[in-house]
């Protein structure tokens, strides 16, 4: 016999089905504490929440304070998504490859950031350039201006992550991950993977090279520049002294995570990172998000259960956003 539901119950169920699902606890995530000094920032009983899922590979989280919106990239899908008012939706497509010839690989935008004027800047893998979106943040259009796409007449590999200094100079890394065949791609024109500074006057300075330069961030006072190397044979973070805009010295090893690569529960490599104003580095790496003090001592690890690519803070630093494989997470900070 067919069951007839009361009309008001039908309406209630229909309304509930149309509502976006709220954040879900990331059940396989946990926090490991190594030093009590970070208790001022992290509650060890906090569980990250999933705020978006079903993507292919998430990256480049960026918080937009004015609209209370989180942007993030899905690189293989050549798209940027947004989470706003608890709802995840498409924000911009294409995001990193605007060519007409179909191609595979990691074509989309990677690192996302705002320039000093509040405009969206992105590391475009497929177009192999640092670019700026010309439309307003609340009316995104795939209209881009090239900031830089070559060094000494040769095309960049595929800019990956970037950060501005206080003077408006743009520092970025350039590994081969956006090339369809990676290191063996015949379109690769540079025989190295570089770290650069695009100065406000348009001059591009080569700073250093690594096997796989990736995440990049400044210390709170910008006296140091930190760079991740996402090489499974050399899973490292380095620190440089910043002597002047575009002038680095004294490259030193910050932390070596190579021994963790390939171990159960430690998926991923050194990747994106952000520095909290309290003086802690949140760096994605094997097993999740590592938290270091500025003396390179690990003080905590947020184990996500996934290969984890990047992280970002809300403007008040009360929320940490994490891109982890096909998901985007958020975690409350103190």
Tab-separated table of N, CA and C in Angstrom, residues 12-154:
chain	number	residue	atom	x	y	z
A	12	UNK	N	8.032	20.134	4.337
A	12	UNK	CA	9.207	20.191	5.222
A	12	UNK	C	10.373	19.401	4.639
A	13	UNK	N	10.080	18.192	4.153
A	13	UNK	CA	11.148	17.369	3.581
A	13	UNK	C	11.723	18.000	2.320
A	14	UNK	N	10.837	18.594	1.496
A	14	UNK	CA	11.302	19.250	0.279
A	14	UNK	C	12.212	20.426	0.622
A	15	UNK	N	11.835	21.215	1.619
A	15	UNK	CA	12.646	22.365	2.031
A	15	UNK	C	14.007	21.906	2.534
A	16	UNK	N	14.011	20.854	3.354
A	16	UNK	CA	15.280	20.359	3.898
A	16	UNK	C	16.180	19.838	2.784
A	17	UNK	N	15.593	19.199	1.790
A	17	UNK	CA	16.387	18.657	0.680
A	17	UNK	C	17.019	19.756	-0.146
A	18	UNK	N	16.381	20.931	-0.161
A	18	UNK	CA	16.893	22.040	-0.963
A	18	UNK	C	17.946	22.863	-0.237
A	19	UNK	N	18.123	22.603	1.033
A	19	UNK	CA	19.093	23.382	1.784
A	19	UNK	C	20.491	22.810	1.616
A	20	UNK	N	21.520	23.676	1.567
A	20	UNK	CA	22.877	23.162	1.469
A	20	UNK	C	23.265	22.419	2.730
A	21	UNK	N	23.950	21.320	2.560
A	21	UNK	CA	24.416	20.574	3.724
A	21	UNK	C	25.430	21.396	4.496
A	22	UNK	N	25.315	21.386	5.804
A	22	UNK	CA	26.244	22.150	6.626
A	22	UNK	C	27.600	21.478	6.684
A	23	UNK	N	28.567	22.152	7.297
A	23	UNK	CA	29.898	21.564	7.422
A	23	UNK	C	29.838	20.221	8.146
A	24	UNK	N	30.635	19.284	7.675
A	24	UNK	CA	30.696	17.968	8.283
A	24	UNK	C	32.051	17.779	8.933
A	25	UNK	N	32.064	17.150	10.085
A	25	UNK	CA	33.318	16.882	10.778
A	25	UNK	C	34.178	15.938	9.936
A	26	UNK	N	35.440	16.253	9.822
A	26	UNK	CA	36.397	15.378	9.136
A	26	UNK	C	36.826	14.298	10.122
A	27	UNK	N	36.155	13.159	10.036
A	27	UNK	CA	36.292	12.150	11.079
A	27	UNK	C	37.696	11.558	11.167
A	28	UNK	N	38.392	11.466	10.052
A	28	UNK	CA	39.712	10.844	10.081
A	28	UNK	C	40.837	11.837	10.363
A	29	UNK	N	40.487	13.078	10.717
A	29	UNK	CA	41.500	14.090	11.042
A	29	UNK	C	41.702	14.172	12.549
A	30	UNK	N	42.896	14.570	12.934
A	30	UNK	CA	43.188	14.781	14.352
A	30	UNK	C	44.383	15.721	14.472
A	31	UNK	N	44.620	16.186	15.680
A	31	UNK	CA	45.712	17.130	15.927
A	31	UNK	C	46.720	16.495	16.876
A	32	UNK	N	47.974	16.545	16.477
A	32	UNK	CA	49.073	16.088	17.335
A	32	UNK	C	49.778	17.323	17.906
A	33	UNK	N	49.941	17.363	19.210
A	33	UNK	CA	50.589	18.497	19.877
A	33	UNK	C	51.998	18.091	20.306
A	34	UNK	N	52.972	18.930	19.947
A	34	UNK	CA	54.366	18.661	20.300
A	34	UNK	C	54.919	19.648	21.316
A	35	UNK	N	54.260	20.785	21.476
A	35	UNK	CA	54.744	21.822	22.387
A	35	UNK	C	53.546	22.627	22.890
A	36	UNK	N	53.486	22.842	24.205
A	36	UNK	CA	52.348	23.547	24.801
A	36	UNK	C	52.260	25.006	24.377
A	37	UNK	N	53.334	25.555	23.826
A	37	UNK	CA	53.301	26.976	23.457
A	37	UNK	C	52.220	27.274	22.418
A	38	UNK	N	51.845	26.264	21.630
A	38	UNK	CA	50.847	26.499	20.593
A	38	UNK	C	49.418	26.366	21.126
A	39	UNK	N	49.265	26.023	22.407
A	39	UNK	CA	47.933	25.948	23.003
A	39	UNK	C	47.248	27.305	23.035
A	40	UNK	N	48.022	28.361	22.923
A	40	UNK	CA	47.427	29.695	22.847
A	40	UNK	C	46.695	29.911	21.530
A	41	UNK	N	46.934	29.024	20.576
A	41	UNK	CA	46.386	29.177	19.228
A	41	UNK	C	45.484	28.020	18.813
A	42	UNK	N	45.809	26.809	19.255
A	42	UNK	CA	45.114	25.607	18.806
A	42	UNK	C	44.559	24.839	19.993
A	43	UNK	N	43.301	24.458	19.911
A	43	UNK	CA	42.685	23.542	20.861
A	43	UNK	C	42.872	22.130	20.314
A	44	UNK	N	43.600	21.259	21.027
A	44	UNK	CA	43.899	19.935	20.475
A	44	UNK	C	42.668	19.072	20.252
A	45	UNK	N	41.532	19.436	20.850
A	45	UNK	CA	40.305	18.662	20.666
A	45	UNK	C	39.479	19.140	19.473
A	46	UNK	N	39.929	20.194	18.818
A	46	UNK	CA	39.206	20.715	17.660
A	46	UNK	C	39.303	19.734	16.488
A	47	UNK	N	38.209	19.599	15.762
A	47	UNK	CA	38.187	18.756	14.571
A	47	UNK	C	37.954	19.627	13.338
A	48	UNK	N	38.775	19.480	12.314
A	48	UNK	CA	38.485	20.198	11.062
A	48	UNK	C	37.131	19.775	10.496
A	49	UNK	N	36.494	20.719	9.792
A	49	UNK	CA	35.208	20.464	9.153
A	49	UNK	C	35.364	20.517	7.638
A	50	UNK	N	34.610	19.693	6.932
A	50	UNK	CA	34.585	19.710	5.473
A	50	UNK	C	33.561	20.743	5.029
A	51	UNK	N	34.007	21.745	4.260
A	51	UNK	CA	33.075	22.772	3.778
A	51	UNK	C	32.849	22.693	2.270
A	52	UNK	N	33.631	21.885	1.570
A	52	UNK	CA	33.402	21.634	0.150
A	52	UNK	C	34.100	20.326	-0.209
A	53	UNK	N	33.483	19.546	-1.086
A	53	UNK	CA	34.055	18.242	-1.447
A	53	UNK	C	33.656	17.893	-2.874
A	54	UNK	N	34.185	16.773	-3.359
A	54	UNK	CA	33.857	16.307	-4.694
A	54	UNK	C	34.684	16.930	-5.795
A	55	UNK	N	35.778	17.578	-5.438
A	55	UNK	CA	36.650	18.191	-6.433
A	55	UNK	C	37.731	17.194	-6.843
A	56	UNK	N	38.576	17.609	-7.792
A	56	UNK	CA	39.631	16.702	-8.242
A	56	UNK	C	40.932	16.944	-7.487
A	57	UNK	N	41.392	18.184	-7.420
A	57	UNK	CA	42.574	18.522	-6.623
A	57	UNK	C	42.481	20.000	-6.256
A	58	UNK	N	42.298	20.275	-4.984
A	58	UNK	CA	42.070	21.643	-4.524
A	58	UNK	C	43.382	22.318	-4.135
A	59	UNK	N	43.409	23.632	-4.335
A	59	UNK	CA	44.621	24.414	-4.055
A	59	UNK	C	44.242	25.882	-3.816
A	60	UNK	N	45.262	26.675	-3.452
A	60	UNK	CA	45.185	28.124	-3.466
A	60	UNK	C	44.098	28.782	-2.652
A	61	UNK	N	43.798	28.354	-1.405
A	61	UNK	CA	42.718	28.996	-0.663
A	61	UNK	C	43.024	30.470	-0.405
A	62	UNK	N	41.992	31.304	-0.551
A	62	UNK	CA	42.134	32.751	-0.368
A	62	UNK	C	40.853	33.287	0.250
A	63	UNK	N	40.974	33.947	1.386
A	63	UNK	CA	39.818	34.514	2.080
A	63	UNK	C	39.581	35.950	1.611
A	64	UNK	N	38.322	36.230	1.217
A	64	UNK	CA	37.909	37.573	0.838
A	64	UNK	C	37.067	38.140	1.975
A	65	UNK	N	37.622	39.072	2.708
A	65	UNK	CA	36.980	39.562	3.926
A	65	UNK	C	35.697	40.335	3.645
A	66	UNK	N	35.707	41.160	2.627
A	66	UNK	CA	34.546	42.026	2.385
A	66	UNK	C	33.279	41.228	2.098
A	67	UNK	N	33.407	40.085	1.464
A	67	UNK	CA	32.232	39.288	1.115
A	67	UNK	C	32.124	38.006	1.936
A	68	UNK	N	33.024	37.826	2.937
A	68	UNK	CA	33.026	36.596	3.735
A	68	UNK	C	33.005	35.358	2.838
A	69	UNK	N	33.924	35.345	1.893
A	69	UNK	CA	33.977	34.291	0.887
A	69	UNK	C	35.357	33.653	0.854
A	70	UNK	N	35.379	32.345	0.728
A	70	UNK	CA	36.635	31.633	0.504
A	70	UNK	C	36.705	31.222	-0.963
A	71	UNK	N	37.782	31.615	-1.632
A	71	UNK	CA	38.064	31.132	-2.973
A	71	UNK	C	39.070	29.990	-2.893
A	72	UNK	N	38.984	29.057	-3.834
A	72	UNK	CA	40.000	28.017	-3.953
A	72	UNK	C	39.982	27.484	-5.377
A	73	UNK	N	41.107	26.940	-5.793
A	73	UNK	CA	41.248	26.421	-7.148
A	73	UNK	C	41.040	24.914	-7.175
A	74	UNK	N	40.456	24.430	-8.266
A	74	UNK	CA	40.474	23.008	-8.609
A	74	UNK	C	41.319	22.935	-9.876
A	75	UNK	N	42.567	22.575	-9.723
A	75	UNK	CA	43.527	22.744	-10.814
A	75	UNK	C	43.197	21.895	-12.048
A	76	UNK	N	42.983	20.581	-11.924
A	76	UNK	CA	42.719	19.804	-13.150
A	76	UNK	C	41.457	20.255	-13.873
A	77	UNK	N	40.497	20.813	-13.151
A	77	UNK	CA	39.251	21.254	-13.779
A	77	UNK	C	39.312	22.699	-14.272
A	78	UNK	N	40.487	23.325	-14.166
A	78	UNK	CA	40.690	24.660	-14.720
A	78	UNK	C	39.638	25.647	-14.188
A	79	UNK	N	39.380	25.568	-12.884
A	79	UNK	CA	38.301	26.359	-12.306
A	79	UNK	C	38.689	26.878	-10.926
A	80	UNK	N	38.056	27.985	-10.548
A	80	UNK	CA	38.097	28.494	-9.186
A	80	UNK	C	36.682	28.410	-8.628
A	81	UNK	N	36.578	27.915	-7.409
A	81	UNK	CA	35.289	27.809	-6.728
A	81	UNK	C	35.264	28.776	-5.538
A	82	UNK	N	34.064	28.967	-5.006
A	82	UNK	CA	33.901	29.795	-3.823
A	82	UNK	C	33.003	29.085	-2.818
A	83	UNK	N	33.264	29.364	-1.535
A	83	UNK	CA	32.342	28.957	-0.477
A	83	UNK	C	31.856	30.240	0.168
A	84	UNK	N	30.543	30.466	0.056
A	84	UNK	CA	29.939	31.687	0.586
A	84	UNK	C	28.605	31.337	1.231
A	85	UNK	N	28.407	31.800	2.444
A	85	UNK	CA	27.179	31.498	3.184
A	85	UNK	C	26.931	29.997	3.248
A	86	UNK	N	28.018	29.237	3.386
A	86	UNK	CA	27.907	27.794	3.518
A	86	UNK	C	27.681	27.036	2.239
A	87	UNK	N	27.635	27.733	1.105
A	87	UNK	CA	27.360	27.089	-0.178
A	87	UNK	C	28.606	27.142	-1.060
A	88	UNK	N	28.959	26.007	-1.647
A	88	UNK	CA	30.089	25.927	-2.571
A	88	UNK	C	29.578	26.024	-3.994
A	89	UNK	N	30.195	26.887	-4.811
A	89	UNK	CA	29.742	27.070	-6.188
A	89	UNK	C	30.904	27.496	-7.071
A	90	UNK	N	30.720	27.377	-8.376
A	90	UNK	CA	31.732	27.794	-9.337
A	90	UNK	C	31.892	29.320	-9.302
A	91	UNK	N	33.132	29.781	-9.283
A	91	UNK	CA	33.424	31.214	-9.264
A	91	UNK	C	33.971	31.687	-10.609
A	92	UNK	N	34.895	30.922	-11.204
A	92	UNK	CA	35.545	31.354	-12.444
A	92	UNK	C	36.060	30.155	-13.221
A	93	UNK	N	35.781	30.129	-14.519
A	93	UNK	CA	36.299	29.083	-15.412
A	93	UNK	C	36.334	29.667	-16.817
A	94	UNK	N	37.450	29.604	-17.515
A	94	UNK	CA	38.726	28.998	-17.128
A	94	UNK	C	39.479	29.870	-16.128
A	95	UNK	N	40.386	29.227	-15.399
A	95	UNK	CA	41.137	29.945	-14.376
A	95	UNK	C	42.633	30.016	-14.656
A	96	UNK	N	43.162	29.017	-15.394
A	96	UNK	CA	44.603	28.974	-15.585
A	96	UNK	C	45.056	28.667	-16.992
A	97	UNK	N	44.146	28.155	-17.820
A	97	UNK	CA	44.482	27.863	-19.211
A	97	UNK	C	43.396	28.430	-20.104
A	98	UNK	N	43.786	29.366	-20.946
A	98	UNK	CA	42.826	30.024	-21.835
A	98	UNK	C	43.059	29.662	-23.296
A	99	UNK	N	43.941	28.704	-23.547
A	99	UNK	CA	44.224	28.293	-24.915
A	99	UNK	C	43.060	27.542	-25.546
A	100	UNK	N	43.067	27.460	-26.857
A	100	UNK	CA	42.006	26.780	-27.596
A	100	UNK	C	42.298	25.311	-27.840
A	101	UNK	N	43.562	24.920	-27.770
A	101	UNK	CA	43.933	23.527	-28.007
A	101	UNK	C	43.743	22.712	-26.736
A	102	UNK	N	42.912	21.685	-26.751
A	102	UNK	CA	42.719	20.870	-25.545
A	102	UNK	C	44.036	20.256	-25.097
A	103	UNK	N	44.228	20.195	-23.810
A	103	UNK	CA	45.433	19.580	-23.267
A	103	UNK	C	45.135	19.014	-21.887
A	104	UNK	N	45.967	18.101	-21.450
A	104	UNK	CA	45.794	17.489	-20.148
A	104	UNK	C	46.709	18.128	-19.115
A	105	UNK	N	46.805	17.458	-17.995
A	105	UNK	CA	47.681	17.934	-16.932
A	105	UNK	C	47.002	18.923	-16.002
A	106	UNK	N	47.812	19.555	-15.193
A	106	UNK	CA	47.324	20.494	-14.176
A	106	UNK	C	47.240	21.886	-14.788
A	107	UNK	N	46.153	22.144	-15.487
A	107	UNK	CA	46.074	23.337	-16.327
A	107	UNK	C	45.584	24.582	-15.594
A	108	UNK	N	44.874	24.418	-14.489
A	108	UNK	CA	44.197	25.547	-13.861
A	108	UNK	C	45.103	26.459	-13.059
A	109	UNK	N	44.499	27.466	-12.471
A	109	UNK	CA	45.225	28.343	-11.554
A	109	UNK	C	45.625	27.550	-10.312
A	110	UNK	N	46.735	27.944	-9.719
A	110	UNK	CA	47.192	27.330	-8.472
A	110	UNK	C	47.068	28.369	-7.360
A	111	UNK	N	48.175	28.979	-6.952
A	111	UNK	CA	48.116	29.966	-5.886
A	111	UNK	C	47.264	31.174	-6.255
A	112	UNK	N	46.464	31.643	-5.297
A	112	UNK	CA	45.631	32.821	-5.463
A	112	UNK	C	45.990	33.832	-4.388
A	113	UNK	N	46.001	35.099	-4.741
A	113	UNK	CA	46.296	36.152	-3.773
A	113	UNK	C	45.739	37.470	-4.272
A	114	UNK	N	45.678	38.452	-3.385
A	114	UNK	CA	45.237	39.788	-3.742
A	114	UNK	C	46.441	40.702	-3.847
A	115	UNK	N	46.457	41.557	-4.865
A	115	UNK	CA	47.549	42.527	-4.981
A	115	UNK	C	47.287	43.702	-4.030
A	116	UNK	N	48.206	44.650	-3.913
A	116	UNK	CA	48.013	45.769	-2.981
A	116	UNK	C	46.758	46.588	-3.245
A	117	UNK	N	46.205	46.512	-4.449
A	117	UNK	CA	44.971	47.233	-4.780
A	117	UNK	C	43.728	46.355	-4.582
A	118	UNK	N	43.917	45.143	-4.050
A	118	UNK	CA	42.784	44.267	-3.793
A	118	UNK	C	42.275	43.516	-4.998
A	119	UNK	N	43.069	43.401	-6.067
A	119	UNK	CA	42.672	42.666	-7.268
A	119	UNK	C	43.187	41.232	-7.193
A	120	UNK	N	42.447	40.330	-7.832
A	120	UNK	CA	42.802	38.915	-7.785
A	120	UNK	C	43.980	38.629	-8.712
A	121	UNK	N	45.032	38.065	-8.146
A	121	UNK	CA	46.217	37.634	-8.889
A	121	UNK	C	46.319	36.122	-8.744
A	122	UNK	N	46.729	35.446	-9.819
A	122	UNK	CA	46.781	33.995	-9.784
A	122	UNK	C	48.019	33.458	-10.500
A	123	UNK	N	48.463	32.318	-10.008
A	123	UNK	CA	49.527	31.566	-10.666
A	123	UNK	C	48.849	30.656	-11.686
A	124	UNK	N	48.959	30.985	-12.956
A	124	UNK	CA	48.258	30.240	-13.997
A	124	UNK	C	49.164	29.161	-14.584
A	125	UNK	N	48.860	27.918	-14.227
A	125	UNK	CA	49.660	26.800	-14.711
A	125	UNK	C	49.625	26.696	-16.233
A	126	UNK	N	48.429	26.555	-16.784
A	126	UNK	CA	48.320	26.274	-18.206
A	126	UNK	C	48.869	27.375	-19.096
A	127	UNK	N	48.625	28.643	-18.720
A	127	UNK	CA	49.141	29.771	-19.496
A	127	UNK	C	50.564	30.152	-19.099
A	128	UNK	N	51.102	29.504	-18.080
A	128	UNK	CA	52.512	29.629	-17.691
A	128	UNK	C	52.872	31.084	-17.367
A	129	UNK	N	52.081	31.683	-16.511
A	129	UNK	CA	52.303	33.097	-16.204
A	129	UNK	C	51.712	33.474	-14.846
A	130	UNK	N	52.173	34.598	-14.338
A	130	UNK	CA	51.498	35.297	-13.258
A	130	UNK	C	50.540	36.278	-13.918
A	131	UNK	N	49.276	36.236	-13.506
A	131	UNK	CA	48.269	37.047	-14.182
A	131	UNK	C	47.334	37.693	-13.165
A	132	UNK	N	46.672	38.744	-13.617
A	132	UNK	CA	45.702	39.462	-12.781
A	132	UNK	C	44.337	39.416	-13.472
A	133	UNK	N	43.299	39.123	-12.698
A	133	UNK	CA	41.942	39.185	-13.236
A	133	UNK	C	41.510	40.650	-13.308
A	134	UNK	N	41.003	41.061	-14.446
A	134	UNK	CA	40.684	42.470	-14.650
A	134	UNK	C	39.290	42.870	-14.176
A	135	UNK	N	38.412	41.917	-13.948
A	135	UNK	CA	37.075	42.243	-13.476
A	135	UNK	C	37.051	42.357	-11.956
A	136	UNK	N	35.960	42.904	-11.437
A	136	UNK	CA	35.804	43.056	-9.996
A	136	UNK	C	35.625	41.688	-9.336
A	137	UNK	N	35.975	41.610	-8.051
A	137	UNK	CA	35.881	40.346	-7.331
A	137	UNK	C	34.450	39.824	-7.288
A	138	UNK	N	33.475	40.735	-7.255
A	138	UNK	CA	32.083	40.296	-7.175
A	138	UNK	C	31.442	40.082	-8.548
A	139	UNK	N	32.217	40.204	-9.604
A	139	UNK	CA	31.739	39.949	-10.966
A	139	UNK	C	32.854	39.290	-11.763
A	140	UNK	N	33.268	38.089	-11.356
A	140	UNK	CA	34.451	37.467	-11.957
A	140	UNK	C	34.253	37.139	-13.435
A	141	UNK	N	35.258	37.528	-14.227
A	141	UNK	CA	35.274	37.235	-15.655
A	141	UNK	C	36.667	36.719	-16.022
A	142	UNK	N	36.733	35.835	-16.999
A	142	UNK	CA	38.015	35.277	-17.444
A	142	UNK	C	38.725	36.258	-18.367
A	143	UNK	N	39.040	37.427	-17.816
A	143	UNK	CA	39.762	38.484	-18.525
A	143	UNK	C	41.017	38.786	-17.718
A	144	UNK	N	42.180	38.468	-18.297
A	144	UNK	CA	43.424	38.498	-17.536
A	144	UNK	C	44.469	39.400	-18.184
A	145	UNK	N	45.272	39.998	-17.322
A	145	UNK	CA	46.448	40.746	-17.756
A	145	UNK	C	47.689	40.001	-17.307
A	146	UNK	N	48.615	39.795	-18.221
A	146	UNK	CA	49.866	39.119	-17.874
A	146	UNK	C	50.755	40.046	-17.058
A	147	UNK	N	51.189	39.571	-15.892
A	147	UNK	CA	52.167	40.300	-15.092
A	147	UNK	C	53.586	39.909	-15.507
A	148	UNK	N	53.798	38.622	-15.679
A	148	UNK	CA	55.085	38.134	-16.175
A	148	UNK	C	54.892	36.711	-16.677
A	149	UNK	N	55.538	36.365	-17.811
A	149	UNK	CA	55.420	35.008	-18.352
A	149	UNK	C	56.730	34.463	-18.891
A	150	UNK	N	57.812	35.214	-18.716
A	150	UNK	CA	59.089	34.738	-19.254
A	150	UNK	C	60.247	35.297	-18.438
A	151	UNK	N	61.371	34.615	-18.567
A	151	UNK	CA	62.620	35.066	-17.946
A	151	UNK	C	63.722	34.974	-18.985
A	152	UNK	N	64.342	36.106	-19.258
A	152	UNK	CA	65.412	36.188	-20.254
A	152	UNK	C	64.991	35.568	-21.594
A	153	UNK	N	63.779	35.874	-22.002
A	153	UNK	CA	63.283	35.439	-23.297
A	153	UNK	C	62.757	34.025	-23.356
A	154	UNK	N	62.764	33.307	-22.244
A	154	UNK	CA	62.264	31.932	-22.218
A	154	UNK	C	61.018	31.861	-21.330
